[in-house]
C-alpha atoms as one frame of an Amber mdcrd trajectory, in Angstrom:
protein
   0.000   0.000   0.000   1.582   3.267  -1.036   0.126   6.798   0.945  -0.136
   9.731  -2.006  -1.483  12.758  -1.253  -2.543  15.015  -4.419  -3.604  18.773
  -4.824  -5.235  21.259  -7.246  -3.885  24.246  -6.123  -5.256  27.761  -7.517
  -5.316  31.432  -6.676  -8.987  30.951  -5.053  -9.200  27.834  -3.695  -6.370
  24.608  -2.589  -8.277  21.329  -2.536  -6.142  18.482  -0.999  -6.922  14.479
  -1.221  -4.867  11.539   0.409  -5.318   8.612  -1.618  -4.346   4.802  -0.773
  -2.898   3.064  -3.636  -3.199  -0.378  -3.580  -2.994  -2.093  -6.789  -2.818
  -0.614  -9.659  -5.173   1.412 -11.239  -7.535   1.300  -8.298  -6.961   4.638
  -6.247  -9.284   4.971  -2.893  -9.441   8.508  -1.577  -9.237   8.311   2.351
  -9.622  12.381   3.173 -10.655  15.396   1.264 -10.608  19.196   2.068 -10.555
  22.305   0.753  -9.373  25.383   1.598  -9.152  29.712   0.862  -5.375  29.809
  -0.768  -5.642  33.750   0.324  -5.740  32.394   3.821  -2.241  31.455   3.494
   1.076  32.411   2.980   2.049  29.317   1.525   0.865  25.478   0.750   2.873
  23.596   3.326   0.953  25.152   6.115  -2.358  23.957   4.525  -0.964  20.487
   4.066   0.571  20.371   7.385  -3.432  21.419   8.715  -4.842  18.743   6.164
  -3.051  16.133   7.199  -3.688  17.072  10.976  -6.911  16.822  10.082  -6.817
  13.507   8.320  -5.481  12.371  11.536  -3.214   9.740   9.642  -0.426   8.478
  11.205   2.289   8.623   7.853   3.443  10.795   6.240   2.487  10.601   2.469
   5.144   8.737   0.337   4.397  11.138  -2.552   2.664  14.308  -3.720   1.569
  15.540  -6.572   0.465  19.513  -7.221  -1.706  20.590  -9.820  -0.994  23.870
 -10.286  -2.866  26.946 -12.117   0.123  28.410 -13.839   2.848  27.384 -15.638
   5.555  25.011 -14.408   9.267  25.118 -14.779  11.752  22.599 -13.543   9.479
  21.831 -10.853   8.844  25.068 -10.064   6.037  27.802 -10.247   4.618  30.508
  -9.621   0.811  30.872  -9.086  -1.562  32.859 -11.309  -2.819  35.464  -8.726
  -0.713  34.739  -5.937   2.076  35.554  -4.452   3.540  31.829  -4.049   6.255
  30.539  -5.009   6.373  26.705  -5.108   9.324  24.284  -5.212   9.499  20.991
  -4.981  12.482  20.323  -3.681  11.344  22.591  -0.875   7.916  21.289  -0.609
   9.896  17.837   0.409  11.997  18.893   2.683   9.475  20.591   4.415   6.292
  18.372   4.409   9.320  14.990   4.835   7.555  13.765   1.582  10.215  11.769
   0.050   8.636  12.651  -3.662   6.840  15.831  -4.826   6.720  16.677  -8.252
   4.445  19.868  -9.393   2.256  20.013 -13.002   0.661  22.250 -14.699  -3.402
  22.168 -14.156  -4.079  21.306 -17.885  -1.764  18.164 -17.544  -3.280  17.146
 -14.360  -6.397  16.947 -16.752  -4.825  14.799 -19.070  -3.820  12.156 -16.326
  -7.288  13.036 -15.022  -8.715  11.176 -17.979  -6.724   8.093 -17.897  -8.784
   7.575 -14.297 -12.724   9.056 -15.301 -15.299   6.615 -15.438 -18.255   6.327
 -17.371 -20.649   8.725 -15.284 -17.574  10.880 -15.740 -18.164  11.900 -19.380
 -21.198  12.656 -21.671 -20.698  11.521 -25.153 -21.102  13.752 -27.956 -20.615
  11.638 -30.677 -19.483   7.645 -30.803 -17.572   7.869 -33.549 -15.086   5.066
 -34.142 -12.275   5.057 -31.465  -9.052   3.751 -31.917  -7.202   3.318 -28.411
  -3.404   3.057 -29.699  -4.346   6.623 -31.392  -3.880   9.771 -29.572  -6.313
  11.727 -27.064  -6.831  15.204 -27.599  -8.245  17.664 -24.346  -9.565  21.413
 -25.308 -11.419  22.811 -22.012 -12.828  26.549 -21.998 -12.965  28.117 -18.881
 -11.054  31.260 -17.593  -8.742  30.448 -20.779  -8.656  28.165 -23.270  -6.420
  25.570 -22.185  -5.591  22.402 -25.047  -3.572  19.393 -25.024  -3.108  15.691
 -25.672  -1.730  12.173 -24.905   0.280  10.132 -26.722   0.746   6.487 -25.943
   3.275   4.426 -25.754   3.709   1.016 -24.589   0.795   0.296 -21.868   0.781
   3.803 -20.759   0.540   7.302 -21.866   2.285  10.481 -21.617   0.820  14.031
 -20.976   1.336  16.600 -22.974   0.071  20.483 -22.203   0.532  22.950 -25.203
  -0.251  26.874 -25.599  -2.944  26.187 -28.548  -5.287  28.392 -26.922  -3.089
  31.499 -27.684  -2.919  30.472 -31.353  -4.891  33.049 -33.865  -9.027  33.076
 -33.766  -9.887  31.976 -36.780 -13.392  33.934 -38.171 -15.679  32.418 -40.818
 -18.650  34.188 -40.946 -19.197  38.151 -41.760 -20.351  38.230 -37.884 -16.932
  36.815 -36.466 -14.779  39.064 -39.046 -16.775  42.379 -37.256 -15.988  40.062
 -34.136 -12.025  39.989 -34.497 -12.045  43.833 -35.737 -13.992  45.127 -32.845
 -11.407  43.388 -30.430  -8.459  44.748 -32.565  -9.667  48.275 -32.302 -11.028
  47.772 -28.589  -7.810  46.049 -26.818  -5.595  48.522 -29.309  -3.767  44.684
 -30.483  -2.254  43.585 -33.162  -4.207  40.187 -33.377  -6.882  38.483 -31.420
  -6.276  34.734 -29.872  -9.153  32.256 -29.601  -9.060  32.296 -26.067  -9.899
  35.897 -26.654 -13.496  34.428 -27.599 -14.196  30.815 -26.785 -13.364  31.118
 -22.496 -15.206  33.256 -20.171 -13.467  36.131 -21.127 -14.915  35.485 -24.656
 -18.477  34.932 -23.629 -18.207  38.964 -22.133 -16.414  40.232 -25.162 -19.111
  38.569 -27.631 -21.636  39.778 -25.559 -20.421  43.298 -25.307 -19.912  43.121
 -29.512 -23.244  41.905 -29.647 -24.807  44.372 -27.423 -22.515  47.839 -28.826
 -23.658  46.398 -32.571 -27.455  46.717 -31.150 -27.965  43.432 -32.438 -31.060
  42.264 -29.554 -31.986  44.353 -26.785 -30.123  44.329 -23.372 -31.972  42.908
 -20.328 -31.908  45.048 -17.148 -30.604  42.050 -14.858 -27.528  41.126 -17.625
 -27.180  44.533 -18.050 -26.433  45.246 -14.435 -23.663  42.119 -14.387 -22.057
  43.018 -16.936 -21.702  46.867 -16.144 -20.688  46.532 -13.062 -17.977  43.821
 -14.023 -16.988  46.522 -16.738 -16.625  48.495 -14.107 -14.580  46.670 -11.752
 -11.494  46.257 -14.448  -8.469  46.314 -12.845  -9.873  45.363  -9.352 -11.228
  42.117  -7.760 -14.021  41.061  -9.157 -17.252  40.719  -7.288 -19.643  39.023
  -9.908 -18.986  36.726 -12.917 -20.666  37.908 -16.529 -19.814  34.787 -18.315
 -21.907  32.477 -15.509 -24.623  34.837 -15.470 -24.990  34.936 -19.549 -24.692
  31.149 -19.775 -27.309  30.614 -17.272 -29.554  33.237 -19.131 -28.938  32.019
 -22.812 -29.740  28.124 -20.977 -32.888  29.114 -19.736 -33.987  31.007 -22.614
 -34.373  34.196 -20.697 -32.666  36.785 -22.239 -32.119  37.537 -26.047 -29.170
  38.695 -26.526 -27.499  36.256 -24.079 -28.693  33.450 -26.350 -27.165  34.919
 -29.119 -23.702  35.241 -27.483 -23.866  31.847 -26.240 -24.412  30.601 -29.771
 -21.752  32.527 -30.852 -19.291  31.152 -28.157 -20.482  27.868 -29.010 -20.003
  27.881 -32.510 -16.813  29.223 -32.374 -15.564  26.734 -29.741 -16.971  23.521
 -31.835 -14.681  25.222 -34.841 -11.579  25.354 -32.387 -11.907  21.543 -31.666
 -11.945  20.807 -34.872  -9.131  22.683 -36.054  -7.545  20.881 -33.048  -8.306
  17.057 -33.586  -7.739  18.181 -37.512  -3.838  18.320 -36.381  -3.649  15.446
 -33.895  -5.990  13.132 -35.299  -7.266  12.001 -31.593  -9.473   8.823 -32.281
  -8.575   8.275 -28.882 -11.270  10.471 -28.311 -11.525  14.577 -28.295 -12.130
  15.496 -24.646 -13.825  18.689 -23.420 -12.727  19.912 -20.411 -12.708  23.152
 -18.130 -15.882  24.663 -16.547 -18.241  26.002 -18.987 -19.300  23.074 -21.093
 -20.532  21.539 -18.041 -22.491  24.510 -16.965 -24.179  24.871 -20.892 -24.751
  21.601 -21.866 -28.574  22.148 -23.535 -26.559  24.598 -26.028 -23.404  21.947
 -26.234 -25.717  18.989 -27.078 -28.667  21.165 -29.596 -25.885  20.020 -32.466
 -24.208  23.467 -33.147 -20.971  22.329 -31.114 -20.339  19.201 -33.394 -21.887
  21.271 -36.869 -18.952  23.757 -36.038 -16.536  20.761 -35.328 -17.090  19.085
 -38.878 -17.927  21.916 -40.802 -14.165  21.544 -42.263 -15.329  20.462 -46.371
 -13.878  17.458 -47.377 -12.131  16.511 -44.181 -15.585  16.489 -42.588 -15.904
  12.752 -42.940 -12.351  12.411 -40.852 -13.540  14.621 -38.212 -16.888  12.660
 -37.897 -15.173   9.567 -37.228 -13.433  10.872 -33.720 -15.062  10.519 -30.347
 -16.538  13.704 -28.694 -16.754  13.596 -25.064 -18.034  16.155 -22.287 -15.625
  15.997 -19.012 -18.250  15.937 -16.484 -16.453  15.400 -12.991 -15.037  19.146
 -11.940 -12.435  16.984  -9.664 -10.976  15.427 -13.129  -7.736  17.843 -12.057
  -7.614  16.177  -8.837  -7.899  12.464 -10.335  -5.031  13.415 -12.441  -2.888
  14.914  -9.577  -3.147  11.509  -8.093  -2.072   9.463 -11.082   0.420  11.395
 -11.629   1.830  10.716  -7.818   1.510   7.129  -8.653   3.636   7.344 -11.059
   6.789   8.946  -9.213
């Protein structure tokens, strides 16, 4: 029996999980807690309180970090706060003989290798190949994208910066999309995570609503004005949630209209994604939004978008589509990925 302790570690929240690993791939998770990062001045006090709490009597053998930022040498620095995080330090700290940190996205990749079936909502069948590779895109504060590759009986992780690649428009309402950014953010070119994350949802909806194009609701409206004018400061509501929710309960125009925007243009980005991996492993969707939308994810626009690519449309019809369903898939991953040390 090995003792692994795994995290997810962002700027608003640190969830923890000790896991007992057993044989292989069964994990059983023994403890779980969360806890406000702000309310620290570092992780290893919040581990040293979790595993207080957990009341267990070892120490954990090894630890893996998911981390929301990027990760260097086993090193990072978190996305809106001020930690720093080494492992090296982390070990001799905590007395974990093996820490190893990973970027959130690849935590999300190993994450898959350990979902089960509730865990995912299929899109479309199509015809999987399991020696081919797996491809993850997941909107959500940004537009994260990666895949796996595998080789022998298991499969390595790989995180990539596709979500900073060029937005693509196809339509005369995306072109007047990509020019309004230019001219708003004064830039010299617009990224697709500039429009299909939650930062995209606002800036279609704000297109939408400066081109006049459906009337503005009073309750939107007031989310999305006060957001505007918190920029720069801590934000005390979230636009993106609040037009999602509107556009899936039909209540508001011109939220429906920027939610079929965002969703056409993020079925478009998968494809042009599994169009350069080929993942009959399966195309994963991951991150927090297509959970939250899934009505306008499932009413067919998503996978129209994702084939529309003429005559390779027949390719892209024959990869799986799946819907990430479990919000802990980073955590799964963190844990895998401490099995592995």
């Amino acid at each position: 029996m090995t003792l692994l302790l795994a995290g997810d570690i962002g700027g608003t929240k640190t969830i923890l999980r000790l896991v007992e690993a057993s044989e292989k791939p069964k994990l059983k998770t023994l403890y779980e807690e969360r806890y406000p990062s702000k309310d620290f001045p570092d992780l290893v006090p919040i581990v040293q309180q979790f595993l207080a709490a957990a009341k267990t009597k070892e120490i954990p053998q090894k630890a893996c970090f998911a981390i929301a930022g990027p990760v260097v040498n086993n090193t990072a620095k978190l996305t809106n706060l001020a930690w720093f995080l080494d492992s090296s330090r982390l070990q001799e700290q905590l007395g974990i003989a093996h820490v190893t940190l990973i970027n959130d996205f690849a935590a999300v990749g190993f994450g898959i290798l350990g979902l089960e079936k509730k865990d995912i909502l299929t899109l479309q069948e199509g015809k999987q190949n399991l020696e081919a590779p797996i491809g993850i895109i997941g909107a959500g504060t940004g537009l994260g994208q990666g895949f796996l590759i595998k080789t022998g009986d298991m499969y390595q992780i790989f995180p990539s910066e596709g979500g900073h690649s060029d937005f693509a428009p196809r339509t005369e309402l995306e072109f007047q999309l990509l020019k309004y950014l230019l001219d708003k953010h004064d830039i010299q070119r617009v990224s697709v995570e500039r429009v299909v994350s939650g930062m995209g949802i606002v800036s279609i909806y704000e297109f939408l609503r400066d081109r006049k194009i459906a009337p503005e609701s009073p309750e939107i409206a007031q989310v999305v004005t006060t957001w505007e004018r918190e920029a720069g400061k801590e934000k005390s509501v979230d636009p993106g949630a609040a037009i999602g929710t509107a556009a899936v309960k039909k209540s508001d125009r011109l939220s429906e209209q920027t939610m079929q925007m965002f969703v056409d243009a993020y079925g478009a980005e998968a494809g042009n994604l599994s169009l350069k991996l080929l993942p009959y492993g399966g195309l994963y969707l991951a991150g927090g939004i297509a959970p939250k939308i899934l009505p306008l994810i499932e009413n067919g626009n998503f996978l129209l978008n994702f084939s529309s690519k003429g005559r390779m449309r027949s390719i892209l019809e024959d990869i799986p589509v799946h819907v990430i369903l479990n919000s802990q898939v980073g955590l799964i991953g963190a844990a895998i990925s401490a099995s592995r040390l």
